[in-house]
Structures are given as C-alpha cells and as structure tokens.
mmCIF file of C-alpha atoms in Angstrom:
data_model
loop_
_atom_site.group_PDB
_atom_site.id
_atom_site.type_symbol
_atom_site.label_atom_id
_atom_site.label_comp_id
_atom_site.label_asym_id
_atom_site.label_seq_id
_atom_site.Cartn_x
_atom_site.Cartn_y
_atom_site.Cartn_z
ATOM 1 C CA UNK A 7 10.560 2.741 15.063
ATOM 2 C CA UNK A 8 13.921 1.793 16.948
ATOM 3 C CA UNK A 9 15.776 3.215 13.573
ATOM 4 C CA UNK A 10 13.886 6.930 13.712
ATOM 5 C CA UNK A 11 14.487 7.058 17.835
ATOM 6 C CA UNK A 12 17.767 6.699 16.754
ATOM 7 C CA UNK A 13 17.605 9.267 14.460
ATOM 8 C CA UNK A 14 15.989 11.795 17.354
ATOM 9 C CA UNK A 15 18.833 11.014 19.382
ATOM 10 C CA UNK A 16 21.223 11.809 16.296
ATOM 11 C CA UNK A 17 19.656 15.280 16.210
ATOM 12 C CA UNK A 18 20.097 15.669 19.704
ATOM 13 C CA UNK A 19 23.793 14.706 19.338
ATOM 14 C CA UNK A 20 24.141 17.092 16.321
ATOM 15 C CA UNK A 21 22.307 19.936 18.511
ATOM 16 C CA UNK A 22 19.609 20.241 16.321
ATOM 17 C CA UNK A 23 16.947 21.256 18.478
ATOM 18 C CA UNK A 24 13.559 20.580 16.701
ATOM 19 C CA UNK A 25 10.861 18.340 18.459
ATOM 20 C CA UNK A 26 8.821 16.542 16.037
ATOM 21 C CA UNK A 27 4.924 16.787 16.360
ATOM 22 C CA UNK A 28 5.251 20.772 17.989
ATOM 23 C CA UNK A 29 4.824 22.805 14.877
ATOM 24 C CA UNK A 30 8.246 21.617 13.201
ATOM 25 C CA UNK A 31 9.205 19.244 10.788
ATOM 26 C CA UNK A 32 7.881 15.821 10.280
ATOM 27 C CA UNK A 33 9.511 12.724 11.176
ATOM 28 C CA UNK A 34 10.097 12.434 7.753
ATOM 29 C CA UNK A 35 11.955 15.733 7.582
ATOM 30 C CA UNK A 36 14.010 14.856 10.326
ATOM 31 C CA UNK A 37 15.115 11.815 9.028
ATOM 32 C CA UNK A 38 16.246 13.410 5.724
ATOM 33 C CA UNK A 39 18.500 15.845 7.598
ATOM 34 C CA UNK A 40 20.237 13.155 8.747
ATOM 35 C CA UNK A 41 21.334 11.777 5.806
ATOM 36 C CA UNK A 42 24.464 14.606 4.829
ATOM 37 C CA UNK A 43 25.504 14.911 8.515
ATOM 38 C CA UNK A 44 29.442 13.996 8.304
ATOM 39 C CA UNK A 45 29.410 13.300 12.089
ATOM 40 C CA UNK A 46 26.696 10.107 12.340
ATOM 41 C CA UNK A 47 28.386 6.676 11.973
ATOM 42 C CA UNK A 48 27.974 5.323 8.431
ATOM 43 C CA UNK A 49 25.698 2.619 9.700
ATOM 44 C CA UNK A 50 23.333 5.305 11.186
ATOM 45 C CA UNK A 51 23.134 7.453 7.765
ATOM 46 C CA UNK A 52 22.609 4.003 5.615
ATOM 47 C CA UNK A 53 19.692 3.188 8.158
ATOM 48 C CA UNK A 54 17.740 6.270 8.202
ATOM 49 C CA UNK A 55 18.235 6.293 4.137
ATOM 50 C CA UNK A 56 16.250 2.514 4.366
ATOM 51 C CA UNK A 57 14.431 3.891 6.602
ATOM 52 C CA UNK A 58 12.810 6.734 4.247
ATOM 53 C CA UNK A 59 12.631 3.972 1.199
ATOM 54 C CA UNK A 60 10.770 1.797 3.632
ATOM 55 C CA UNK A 61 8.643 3.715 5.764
ATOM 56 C CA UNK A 62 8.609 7.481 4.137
ATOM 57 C CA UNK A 63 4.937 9.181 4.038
ATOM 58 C CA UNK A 64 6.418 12.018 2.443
ATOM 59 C CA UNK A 65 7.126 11.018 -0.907
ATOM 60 C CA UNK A 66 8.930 14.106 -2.345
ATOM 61 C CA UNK A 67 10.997 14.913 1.226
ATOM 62 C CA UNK A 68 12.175 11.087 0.849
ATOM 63 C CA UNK A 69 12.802 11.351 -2.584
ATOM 64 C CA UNK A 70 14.643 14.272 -2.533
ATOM 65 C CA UNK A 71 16.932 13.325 0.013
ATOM 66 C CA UNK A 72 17.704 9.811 -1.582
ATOM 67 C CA UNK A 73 18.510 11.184 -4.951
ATOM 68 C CA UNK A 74 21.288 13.592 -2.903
ATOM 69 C CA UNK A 75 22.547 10.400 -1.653
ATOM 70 C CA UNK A 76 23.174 9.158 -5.152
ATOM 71 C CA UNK A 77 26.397 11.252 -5.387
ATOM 72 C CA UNK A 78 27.546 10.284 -1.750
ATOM 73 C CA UNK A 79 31.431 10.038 -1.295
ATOM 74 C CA UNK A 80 30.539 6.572 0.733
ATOM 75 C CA UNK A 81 29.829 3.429 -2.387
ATOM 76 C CA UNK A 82 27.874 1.867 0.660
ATOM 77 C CA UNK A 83 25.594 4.932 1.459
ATOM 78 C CA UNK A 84 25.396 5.515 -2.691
ATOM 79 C CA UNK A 85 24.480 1.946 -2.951
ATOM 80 C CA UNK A 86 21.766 2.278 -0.013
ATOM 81 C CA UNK A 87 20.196 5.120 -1.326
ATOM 82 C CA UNK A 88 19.666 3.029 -4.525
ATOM 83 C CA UNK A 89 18.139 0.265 -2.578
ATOM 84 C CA UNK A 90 15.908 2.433 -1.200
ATOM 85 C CA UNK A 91 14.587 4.192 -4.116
ATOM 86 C CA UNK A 92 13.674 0.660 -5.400
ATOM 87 C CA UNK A 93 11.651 0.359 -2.166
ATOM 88 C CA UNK A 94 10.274 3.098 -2.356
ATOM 89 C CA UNK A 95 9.210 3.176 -6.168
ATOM 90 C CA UNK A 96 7.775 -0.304 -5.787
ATOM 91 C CA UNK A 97 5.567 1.167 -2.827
ATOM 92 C CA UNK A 98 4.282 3.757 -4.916
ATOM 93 C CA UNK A 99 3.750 1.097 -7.446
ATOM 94 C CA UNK A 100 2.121 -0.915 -5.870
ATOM 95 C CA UNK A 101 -0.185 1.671 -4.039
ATOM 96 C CA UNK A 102 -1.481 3.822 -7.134
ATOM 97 C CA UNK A 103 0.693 3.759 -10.220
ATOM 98 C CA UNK A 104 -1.602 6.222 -11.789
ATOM 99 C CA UNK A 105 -2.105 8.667 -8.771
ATOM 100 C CA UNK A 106 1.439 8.307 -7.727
ATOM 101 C CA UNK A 107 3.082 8.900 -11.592
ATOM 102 C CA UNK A 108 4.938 12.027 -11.664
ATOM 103 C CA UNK A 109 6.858 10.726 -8.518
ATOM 104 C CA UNK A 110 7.141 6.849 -10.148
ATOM 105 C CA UNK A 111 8.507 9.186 -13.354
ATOM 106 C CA UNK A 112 11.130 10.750 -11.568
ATOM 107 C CA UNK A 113 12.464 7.594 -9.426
ATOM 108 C CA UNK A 114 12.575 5.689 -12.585
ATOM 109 C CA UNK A 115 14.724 8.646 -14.181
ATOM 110 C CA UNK A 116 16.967 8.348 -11.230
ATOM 111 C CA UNK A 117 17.462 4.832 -10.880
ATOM 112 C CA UNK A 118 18.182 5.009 -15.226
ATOM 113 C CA UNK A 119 20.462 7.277 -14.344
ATOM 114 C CA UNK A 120 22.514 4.884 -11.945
ATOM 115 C CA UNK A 121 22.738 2.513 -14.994
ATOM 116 C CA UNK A 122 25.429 4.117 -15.787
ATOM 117 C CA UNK A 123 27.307 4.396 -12.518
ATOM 118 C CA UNK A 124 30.816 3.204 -12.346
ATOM 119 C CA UNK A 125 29.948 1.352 -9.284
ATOM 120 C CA UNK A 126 29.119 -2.026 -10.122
ATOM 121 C CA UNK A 127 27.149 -2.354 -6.966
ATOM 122 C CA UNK A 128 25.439 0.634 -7.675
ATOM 123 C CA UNK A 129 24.493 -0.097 -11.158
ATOM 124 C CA UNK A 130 23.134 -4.080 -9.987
ATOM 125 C CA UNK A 131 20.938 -2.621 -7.180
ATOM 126 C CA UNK A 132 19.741 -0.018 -10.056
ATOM 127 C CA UNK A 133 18.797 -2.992 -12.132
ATOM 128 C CA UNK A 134 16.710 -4.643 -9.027
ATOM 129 C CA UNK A 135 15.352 -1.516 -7.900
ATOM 130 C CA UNK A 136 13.780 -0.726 -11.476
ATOM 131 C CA UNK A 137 12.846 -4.656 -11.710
ATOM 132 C CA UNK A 138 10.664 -3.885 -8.349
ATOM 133 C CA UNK A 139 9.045 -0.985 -9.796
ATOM 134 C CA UNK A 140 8.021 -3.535 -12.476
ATOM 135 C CA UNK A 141 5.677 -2.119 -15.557
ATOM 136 C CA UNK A 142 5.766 1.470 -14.580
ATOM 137 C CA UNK A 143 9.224 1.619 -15.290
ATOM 138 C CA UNK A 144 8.919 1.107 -19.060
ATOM 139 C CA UNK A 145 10.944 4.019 -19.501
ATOM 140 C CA UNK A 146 13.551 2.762 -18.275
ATOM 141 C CA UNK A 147 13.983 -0.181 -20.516
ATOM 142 C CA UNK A 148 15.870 1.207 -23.523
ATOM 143 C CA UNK A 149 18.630 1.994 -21.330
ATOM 144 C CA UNK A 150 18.199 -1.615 -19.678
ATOM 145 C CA UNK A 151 17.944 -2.942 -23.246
ATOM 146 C CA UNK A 152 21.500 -1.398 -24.435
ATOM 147 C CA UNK A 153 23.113 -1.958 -20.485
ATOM 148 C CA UNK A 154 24.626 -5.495 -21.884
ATOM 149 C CA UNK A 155 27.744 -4.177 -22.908
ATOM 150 C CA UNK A 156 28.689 -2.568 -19.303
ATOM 151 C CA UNK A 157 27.774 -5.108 -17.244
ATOM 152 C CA UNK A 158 29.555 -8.420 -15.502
ATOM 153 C CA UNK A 159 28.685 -11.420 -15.996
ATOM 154 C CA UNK A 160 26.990 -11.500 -12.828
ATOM 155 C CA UNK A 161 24.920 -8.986 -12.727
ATOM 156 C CA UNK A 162 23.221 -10.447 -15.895
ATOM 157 C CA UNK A 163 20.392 -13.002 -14.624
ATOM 158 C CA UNK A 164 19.740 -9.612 -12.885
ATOM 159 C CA UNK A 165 18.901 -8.033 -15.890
ATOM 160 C CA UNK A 166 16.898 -10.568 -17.264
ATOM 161 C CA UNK A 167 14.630 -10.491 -14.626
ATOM 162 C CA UNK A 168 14.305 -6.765 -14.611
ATOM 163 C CA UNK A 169 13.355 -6.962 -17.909
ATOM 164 C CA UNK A 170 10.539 -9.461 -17.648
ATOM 165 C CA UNK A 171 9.314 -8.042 -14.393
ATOM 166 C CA UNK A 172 8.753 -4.708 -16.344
ATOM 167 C CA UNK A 173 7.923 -5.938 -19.807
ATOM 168 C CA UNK A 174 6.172 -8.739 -19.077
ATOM 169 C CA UNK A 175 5.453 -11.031 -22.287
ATOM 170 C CA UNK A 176 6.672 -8.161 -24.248
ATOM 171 C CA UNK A 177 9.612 -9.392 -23.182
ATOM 172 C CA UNK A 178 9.770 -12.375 -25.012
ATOM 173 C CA UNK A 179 11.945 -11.067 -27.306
ATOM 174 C CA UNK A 180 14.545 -9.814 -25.960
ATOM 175 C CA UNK A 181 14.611 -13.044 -23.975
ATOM 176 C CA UNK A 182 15.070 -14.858 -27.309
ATOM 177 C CA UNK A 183 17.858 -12.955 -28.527
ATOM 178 C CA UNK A 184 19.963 -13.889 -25.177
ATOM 179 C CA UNK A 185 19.376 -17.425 -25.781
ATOM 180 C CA UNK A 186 22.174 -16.744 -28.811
ATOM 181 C CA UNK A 187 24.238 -15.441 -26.112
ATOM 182 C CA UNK A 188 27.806 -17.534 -26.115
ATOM 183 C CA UNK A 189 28.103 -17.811 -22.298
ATOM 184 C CA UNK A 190 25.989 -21.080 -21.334
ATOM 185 C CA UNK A 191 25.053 -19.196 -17.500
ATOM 186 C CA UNK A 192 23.069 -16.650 -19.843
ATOM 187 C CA UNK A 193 21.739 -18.875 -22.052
ATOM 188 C CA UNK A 194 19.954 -20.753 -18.744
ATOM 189 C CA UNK A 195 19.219 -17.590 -16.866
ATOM 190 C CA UNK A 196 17.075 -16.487 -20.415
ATOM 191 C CA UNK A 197 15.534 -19.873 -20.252
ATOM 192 C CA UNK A 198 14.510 -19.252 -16.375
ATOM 193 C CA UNK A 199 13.265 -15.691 -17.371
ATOM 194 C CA UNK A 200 10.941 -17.579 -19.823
ATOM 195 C CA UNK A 201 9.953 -20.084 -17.648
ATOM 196 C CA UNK A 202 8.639 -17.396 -15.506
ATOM 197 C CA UNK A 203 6.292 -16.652 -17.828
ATOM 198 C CA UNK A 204 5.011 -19.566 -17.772
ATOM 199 C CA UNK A 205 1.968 -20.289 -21.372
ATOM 200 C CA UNK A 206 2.127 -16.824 -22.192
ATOM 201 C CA UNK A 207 5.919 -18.077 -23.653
ATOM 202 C CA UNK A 208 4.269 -19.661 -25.964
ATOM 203 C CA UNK A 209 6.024 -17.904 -28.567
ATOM 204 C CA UNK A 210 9.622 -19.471 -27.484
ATOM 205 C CA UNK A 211 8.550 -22.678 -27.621
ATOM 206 C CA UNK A 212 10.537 -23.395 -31.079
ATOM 207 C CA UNK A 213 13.516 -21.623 -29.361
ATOM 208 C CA UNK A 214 13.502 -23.953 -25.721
ATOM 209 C CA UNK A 215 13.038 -26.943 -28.042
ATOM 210 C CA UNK A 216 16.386 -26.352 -29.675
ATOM 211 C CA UNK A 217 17.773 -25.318 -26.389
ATOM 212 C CA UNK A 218 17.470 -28.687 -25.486
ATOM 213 C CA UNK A 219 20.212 -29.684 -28.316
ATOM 214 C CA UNK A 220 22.478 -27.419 -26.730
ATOM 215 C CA UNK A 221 25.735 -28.739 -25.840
ATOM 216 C CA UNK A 222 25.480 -27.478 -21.981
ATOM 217 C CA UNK A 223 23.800 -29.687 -19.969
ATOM 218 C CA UNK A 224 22.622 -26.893 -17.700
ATOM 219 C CA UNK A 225 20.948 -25.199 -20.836
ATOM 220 C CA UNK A 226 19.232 -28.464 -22.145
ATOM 221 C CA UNK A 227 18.241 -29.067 -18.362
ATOM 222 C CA UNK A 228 16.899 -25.532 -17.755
ATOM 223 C CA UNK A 229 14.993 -25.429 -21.604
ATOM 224 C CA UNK A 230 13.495 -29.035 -20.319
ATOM 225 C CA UNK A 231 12.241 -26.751 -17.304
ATOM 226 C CA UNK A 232 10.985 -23.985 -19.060
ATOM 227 C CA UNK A 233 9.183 -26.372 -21.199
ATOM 228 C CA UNK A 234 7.168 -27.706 -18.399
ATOM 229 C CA UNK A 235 6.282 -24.887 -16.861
ATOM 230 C CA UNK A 236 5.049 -23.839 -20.362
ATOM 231 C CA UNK A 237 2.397 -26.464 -20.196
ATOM 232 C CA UNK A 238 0.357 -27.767 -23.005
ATOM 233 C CA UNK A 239 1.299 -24.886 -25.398
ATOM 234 C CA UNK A 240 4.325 -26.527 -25.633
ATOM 235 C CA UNK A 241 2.777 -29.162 -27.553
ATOM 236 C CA UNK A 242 5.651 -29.059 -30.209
ATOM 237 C CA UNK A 243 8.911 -29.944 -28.102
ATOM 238 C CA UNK A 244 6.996 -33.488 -27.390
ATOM 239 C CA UNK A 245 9.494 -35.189 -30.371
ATOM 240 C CA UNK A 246 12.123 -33.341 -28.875
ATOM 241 C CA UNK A 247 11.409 -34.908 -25.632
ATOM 242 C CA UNK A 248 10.933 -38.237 -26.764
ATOM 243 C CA UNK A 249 14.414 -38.151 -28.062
ATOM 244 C CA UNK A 250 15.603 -36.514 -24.570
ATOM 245 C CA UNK A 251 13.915 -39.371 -23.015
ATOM 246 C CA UNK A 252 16.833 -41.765 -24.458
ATOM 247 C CA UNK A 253 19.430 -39.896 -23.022
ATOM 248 C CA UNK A 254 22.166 -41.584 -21.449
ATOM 249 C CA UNK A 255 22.014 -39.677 -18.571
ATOM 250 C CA UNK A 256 19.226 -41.230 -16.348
ATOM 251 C CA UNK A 257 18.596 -37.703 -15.349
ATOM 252 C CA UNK A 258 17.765 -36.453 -18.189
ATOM 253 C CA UNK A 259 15.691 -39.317 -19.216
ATOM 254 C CA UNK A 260 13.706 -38.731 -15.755
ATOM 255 C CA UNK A 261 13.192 -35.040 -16.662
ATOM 256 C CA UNK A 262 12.071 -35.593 -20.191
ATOM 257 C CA UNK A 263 9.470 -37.983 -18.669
ATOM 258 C CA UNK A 264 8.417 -35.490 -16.303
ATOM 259 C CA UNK A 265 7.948 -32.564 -18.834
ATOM 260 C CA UNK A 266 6.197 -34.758 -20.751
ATOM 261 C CA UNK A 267 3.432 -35.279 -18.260
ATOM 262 C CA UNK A 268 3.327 -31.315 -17.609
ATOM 263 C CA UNK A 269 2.516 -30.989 -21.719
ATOM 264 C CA UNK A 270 -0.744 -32.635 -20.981
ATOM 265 C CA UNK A 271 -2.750 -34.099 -23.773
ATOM 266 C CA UNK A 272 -0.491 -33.197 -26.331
ATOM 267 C CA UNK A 273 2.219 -35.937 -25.157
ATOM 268 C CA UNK A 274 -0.213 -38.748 -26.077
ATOM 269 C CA UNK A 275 2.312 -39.623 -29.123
ATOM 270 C CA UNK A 276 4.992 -39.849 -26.747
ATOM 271 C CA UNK A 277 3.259 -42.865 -24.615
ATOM 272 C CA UNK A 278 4.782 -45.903 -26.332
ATOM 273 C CA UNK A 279 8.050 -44.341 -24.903
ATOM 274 C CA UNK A 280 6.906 -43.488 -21.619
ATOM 275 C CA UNK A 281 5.797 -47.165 -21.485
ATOM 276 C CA UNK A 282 8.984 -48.182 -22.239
ATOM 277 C CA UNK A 283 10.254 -46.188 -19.387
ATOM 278 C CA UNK A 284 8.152 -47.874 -17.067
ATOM 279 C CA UNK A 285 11.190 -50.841 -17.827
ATOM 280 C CA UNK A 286 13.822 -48.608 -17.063
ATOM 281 C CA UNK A 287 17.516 -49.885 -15.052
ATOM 282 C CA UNK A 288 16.909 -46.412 -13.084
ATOM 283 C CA UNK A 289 13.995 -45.720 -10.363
ATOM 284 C CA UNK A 290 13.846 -42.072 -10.725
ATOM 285 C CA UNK A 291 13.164 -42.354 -13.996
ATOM 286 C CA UNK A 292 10.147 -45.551 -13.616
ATOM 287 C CA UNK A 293 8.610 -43.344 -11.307
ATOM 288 C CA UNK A 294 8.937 -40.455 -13.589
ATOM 289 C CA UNK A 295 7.496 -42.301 -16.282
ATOM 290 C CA UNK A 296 4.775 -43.234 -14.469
ATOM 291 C CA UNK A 297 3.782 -39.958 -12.869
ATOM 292 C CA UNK A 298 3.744 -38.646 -16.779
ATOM 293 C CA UNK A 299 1.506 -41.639 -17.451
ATOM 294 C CA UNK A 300 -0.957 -40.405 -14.872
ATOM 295 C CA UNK A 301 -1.197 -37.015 -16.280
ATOM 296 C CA UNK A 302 -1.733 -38.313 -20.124
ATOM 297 C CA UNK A 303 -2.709 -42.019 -20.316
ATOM 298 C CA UNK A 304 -5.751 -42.567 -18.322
ATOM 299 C CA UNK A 305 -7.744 -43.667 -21.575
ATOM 300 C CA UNK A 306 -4.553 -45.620 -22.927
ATOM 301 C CA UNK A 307 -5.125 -49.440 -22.863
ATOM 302 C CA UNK A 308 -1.498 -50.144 -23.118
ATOM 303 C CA UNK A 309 -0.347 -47.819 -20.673
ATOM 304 C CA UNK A 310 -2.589 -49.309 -18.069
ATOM 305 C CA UNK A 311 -1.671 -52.942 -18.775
ATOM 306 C CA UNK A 312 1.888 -51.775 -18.368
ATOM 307 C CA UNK A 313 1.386 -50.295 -15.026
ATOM 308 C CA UNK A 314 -0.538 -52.929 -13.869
ATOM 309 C CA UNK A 315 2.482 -54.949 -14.686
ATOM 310 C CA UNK A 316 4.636 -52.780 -12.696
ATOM 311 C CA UNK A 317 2.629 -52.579 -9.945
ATOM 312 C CA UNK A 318 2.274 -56.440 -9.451
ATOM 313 C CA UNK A 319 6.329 -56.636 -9.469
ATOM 314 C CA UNK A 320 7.528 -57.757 -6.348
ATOM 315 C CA UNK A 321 10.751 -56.703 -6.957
ATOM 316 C CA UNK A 322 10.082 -53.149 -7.895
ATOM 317 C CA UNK A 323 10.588 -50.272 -5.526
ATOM 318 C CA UNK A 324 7.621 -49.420 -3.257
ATOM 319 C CA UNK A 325 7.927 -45.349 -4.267
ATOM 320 C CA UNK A 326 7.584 -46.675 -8.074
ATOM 321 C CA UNK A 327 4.591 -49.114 -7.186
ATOM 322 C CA UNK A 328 3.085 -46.691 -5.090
ATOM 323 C CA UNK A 329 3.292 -43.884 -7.979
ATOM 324 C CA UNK A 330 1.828 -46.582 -10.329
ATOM 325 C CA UNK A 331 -1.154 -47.075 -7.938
ATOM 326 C CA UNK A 332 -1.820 -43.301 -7.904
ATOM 327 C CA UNK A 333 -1.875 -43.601 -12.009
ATOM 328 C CA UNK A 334 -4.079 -46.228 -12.214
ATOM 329 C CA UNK A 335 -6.587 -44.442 -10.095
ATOM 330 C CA UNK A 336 -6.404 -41.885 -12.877
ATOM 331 C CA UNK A 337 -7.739 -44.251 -15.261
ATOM 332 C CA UNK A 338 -11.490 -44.681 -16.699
ATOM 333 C CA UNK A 339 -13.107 -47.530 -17.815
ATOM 334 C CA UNK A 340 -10.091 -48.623 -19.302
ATOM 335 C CA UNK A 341 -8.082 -49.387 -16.093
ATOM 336 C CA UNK A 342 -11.193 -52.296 -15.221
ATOM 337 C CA UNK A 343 -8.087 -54.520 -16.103
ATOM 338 C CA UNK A 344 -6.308 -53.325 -13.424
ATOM 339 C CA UNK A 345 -8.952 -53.583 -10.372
ATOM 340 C CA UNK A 346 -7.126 -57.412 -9.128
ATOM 341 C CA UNK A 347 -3.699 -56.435 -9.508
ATOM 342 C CA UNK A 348 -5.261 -53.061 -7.776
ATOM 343 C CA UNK A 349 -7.136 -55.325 -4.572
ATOM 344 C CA UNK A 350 -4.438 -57.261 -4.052
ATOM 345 C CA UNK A 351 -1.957 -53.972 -3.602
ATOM 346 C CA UNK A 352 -4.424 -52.905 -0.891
ATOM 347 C CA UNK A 353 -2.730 -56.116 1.494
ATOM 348 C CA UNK A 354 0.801 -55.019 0.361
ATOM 349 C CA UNK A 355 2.744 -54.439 2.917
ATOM 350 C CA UNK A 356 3.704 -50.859 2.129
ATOM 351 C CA UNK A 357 1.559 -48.142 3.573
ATOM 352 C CA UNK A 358 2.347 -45.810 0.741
ATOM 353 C CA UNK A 359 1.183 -48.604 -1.908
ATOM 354 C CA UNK A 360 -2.101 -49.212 0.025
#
C-alpha cells in the first residue's frame, strides 16, 4: 500500500490530476503510467513495476505496461520488469492456469523472448521467472532447451531448475544428458535437479550410480544424495554403495552408510558391511552405520548381536550408543538377545542413551 501512495503522490508531482475511485482510472492504471515517466527516481519506477507483478488485478493493464518495460534504457528497470512478469505469471498460474491461458500464453512468449537478451541479468531472471510459471510454460522450453550455448556458467543450476520445475519427470532427460557435461559444478547441479524429483527419477538411477565413480568429489557426494532421496527405487546403486562405504574418506564412508538406510529393504545385501561399520576408527560413520541398520536390519540376527555389542561398550561415544539403542528398538523378535544389554543402558548415565 505504502508503494501505490507513493505512486499517487508521483502523479501529483507529475501534475497528473486523476483521483482514483471518481470515475477515472484504476489504481492499476495509475500505477502503469508511472512506469515511462523520465522524471520519478529509478527506485520509484522499479517499485511500482513490482508492484503491478505483485499486486496487479488488472492482468492485461499490468501486462502491458511490463512488457514496455522490457526495452527500458535502465538494465535495472529491464531486469525488474522481468522479475515481475515471473510474479505475475506464477500468480496466474497458480490461480487458474486454464481460465487465465491466453494471458499465461503471452507472458511466457515474453519472458522466451528475454532468453535472448544481451543482458545477462535479464536473461537469468527470464530463466527464474519462466521456472515460477512452472508447467504452463511448456512453450517455452525449446528455447530453454537450446539456451546452453549463451549462457554463463552461473546462470546454469538456474536452468536446470527451470527445466524441472516446468517439465517435471519429463525432464529426466535432459537432466541426463548434463550429467556428460565436462564442468563438475553442472554435473552436481543435474544431480540436485534429480534429486528433486525424488522416486519418480527412477529412470537415472543407472546414471547417479556411475556418478558416484566420478572423479569430483562434489559429484560422487551429490549422486550419493540424489540416491537417497531416490529411495528404494534405487535398489541398484546398493553394490555401488557398498564399495563407497570403503572409501578412505570417512565422509564418504558415513554417507554411503546413510544412503544405504534411505534404500530401504533393498540394502539388506549390504548389511555384513554396515556391520562392519559399526567397528569403524570414525564416529560419524558408527553412528551412520547404525542409523542405516535401524532402517534395514530389524529382522537381522547378526546385525542385532553387533549392536548389542556396541551398545554395551563403555568406551564408545554416547551419540553412537544412543543411536544403537534407537536401532535396537526397531528390532522384532530377533532383538530378545538384546533386552539385558538393553536394561542395563536404562541406568547409564547418559540421558540420551536411557
């Protein structure tokens, strides 16, 4: 409200005598002449163009007064009116895609259009104005698609996410083919892209699985992530992160663990080595191993006797006994041989094991 009593006064100052709610122009209206007037401070003009994207009721007033913007001689107003097409696209998207989808159409053509600005700003806030559209801006993803070759570095885990937000699992694909990409950053931000997707990746399992071979740590780290938040679908990396679970690095060993436990069920060939985690020099990765044993081993007579072991270690960390505990209670009948090494933790004297 502060921003469009501003914008009265700005009339005022520009003596342009219209009163708002007397017969003349809506608030909207007003605002939109604002937007060309040469006089108004910079900061004033890029406010009342937020303003529209943000609060506009007049869709075709605000949209025809951002697009004008788009060929401002200010890169910060140009930028700005991009923003705000975003905004207001995704409130039209989110409102009624359907009702709303001649004026979703012509935003998205807008916004394709700035794909091919010379701005760099211009053409990144393009990219996360069509990613907040999301689906309805399908059209715009051939030009998104073939954007790769104009754009920085930077602005590429940008793209990525535009393209997932507005593809969905159809982008999959396209997701894949960046994980041959030769710069590592893009390589992780495709893997984080996936990740996002959560088991409906499915279909780059095979793909995350060799990322985790790759010779960037923050690749074979991120593919380890993606895996996880794949779930059990990912039921075929589980080798793959048995071997990852050898690692030198004792944080990669802790986050193979992990991601093992996320994979569910289908990590039950990897509990041998998760037992022999349990024995590990390093207490992130004990505690990992047993948090993963919680998840997958409650029926595994080994696995129990090995945490029971752990737990009745005086000399083990209390966050690793007290993670052990927390598995055991996950057991079934199985973990019976557990209950006195389980009643006498109840006296120990850390809280967190009790």
């Amino acid at each position: 409200r502060s921003v469009r009593a501003c914008v009265a006064c700005a009339l005022a100052v520009c003596s342009l005598t219209i009163v708002p709610g007397c017969g003349g122009p809506t608030t909207d209206e007003l605002v939109a002449r604002t937007l060309p007037e040469a006089k108004l401070r910079p900061e004033l003009r890029r406010e009342a163009i937020i303003d529209l994207g943000q609060r506009a009721d007049d869709t075709q007033v605000a949209l025809d007064a951002l697009s004008a913007r788009l060929d401002d001689s200010d890169p910060d107003l140009r930028v700005a009116a991009v923003v705000a097409l975003g905004m207001l696209g995704g409130r039209l998207a989110d409102d009624d895609p359907d009702a709303n989808r001649e004026s979703l159409d012509e935003t998205v053509l807008k916004l394709t259009e700035v794909l091919h600005d010379p701005l760099p700003p211009a053409r990144s806030a393009a990219v996360q104005s069509l990613g907040r559209i999301g689906p309805p801006a399908q059209a715009a993803l051939p030009d998104l698609l073939r954007a790769d070759d104009r754009y920085e570095r930077r602005f590429k885990s940008d793209l990525l996410a535009a393209i997932e937000q507005i593809a969905g699992t159809t982008a999959v694909p396209v997701l894949l083919a960046e994980l041959e990409d030769e710069a590592p950053a893009v390589r992780a931000m495709a893997l984080e892209s996936l990740a996002r997707l959560g088991p409906a990746a499915e279909p780059a399992v095979p793909a995350m699985v060799d990322a985790l071979d790759d010779r960037s740590l923050t690749v074979r780290t991120t593919a380890a992530a993606a895996l996880s938040a794949v779930g059990p679908v990912a039921g075929s990396s589980v080798d793959a992160l048995a071997r990852m679970s050898t690692d030198s690095d004792p944080e990669i060993r802790a986050m193979a663990a992990d991601v093992l436990g996320h994979v569910g069920h289908p990590a039950i060939p990897a509990i041998p080595q998760l037992i022999h985690l349990l024995d590990d020099s390093e207490l992130p990765v004990r505690g990992a191993a047993a948090t993963a044993l919680a998840r997958i081993a409650a029926n595994d007579e080994n696995a129990v006797a090995a945490l029971a072991v752990r737990l009745a270690d005086p000399d083990e960390h209390w966050c690793v006994r007290s993670a052990v505990a927390g598995a055991l209670a996950n057991t079934g009948t199985v973990g019976k041989v557990a209950v006195p090494t389980l009643i006498e933790a109840l006296d120990d004297e850390q809280r967190m094991v009790r």
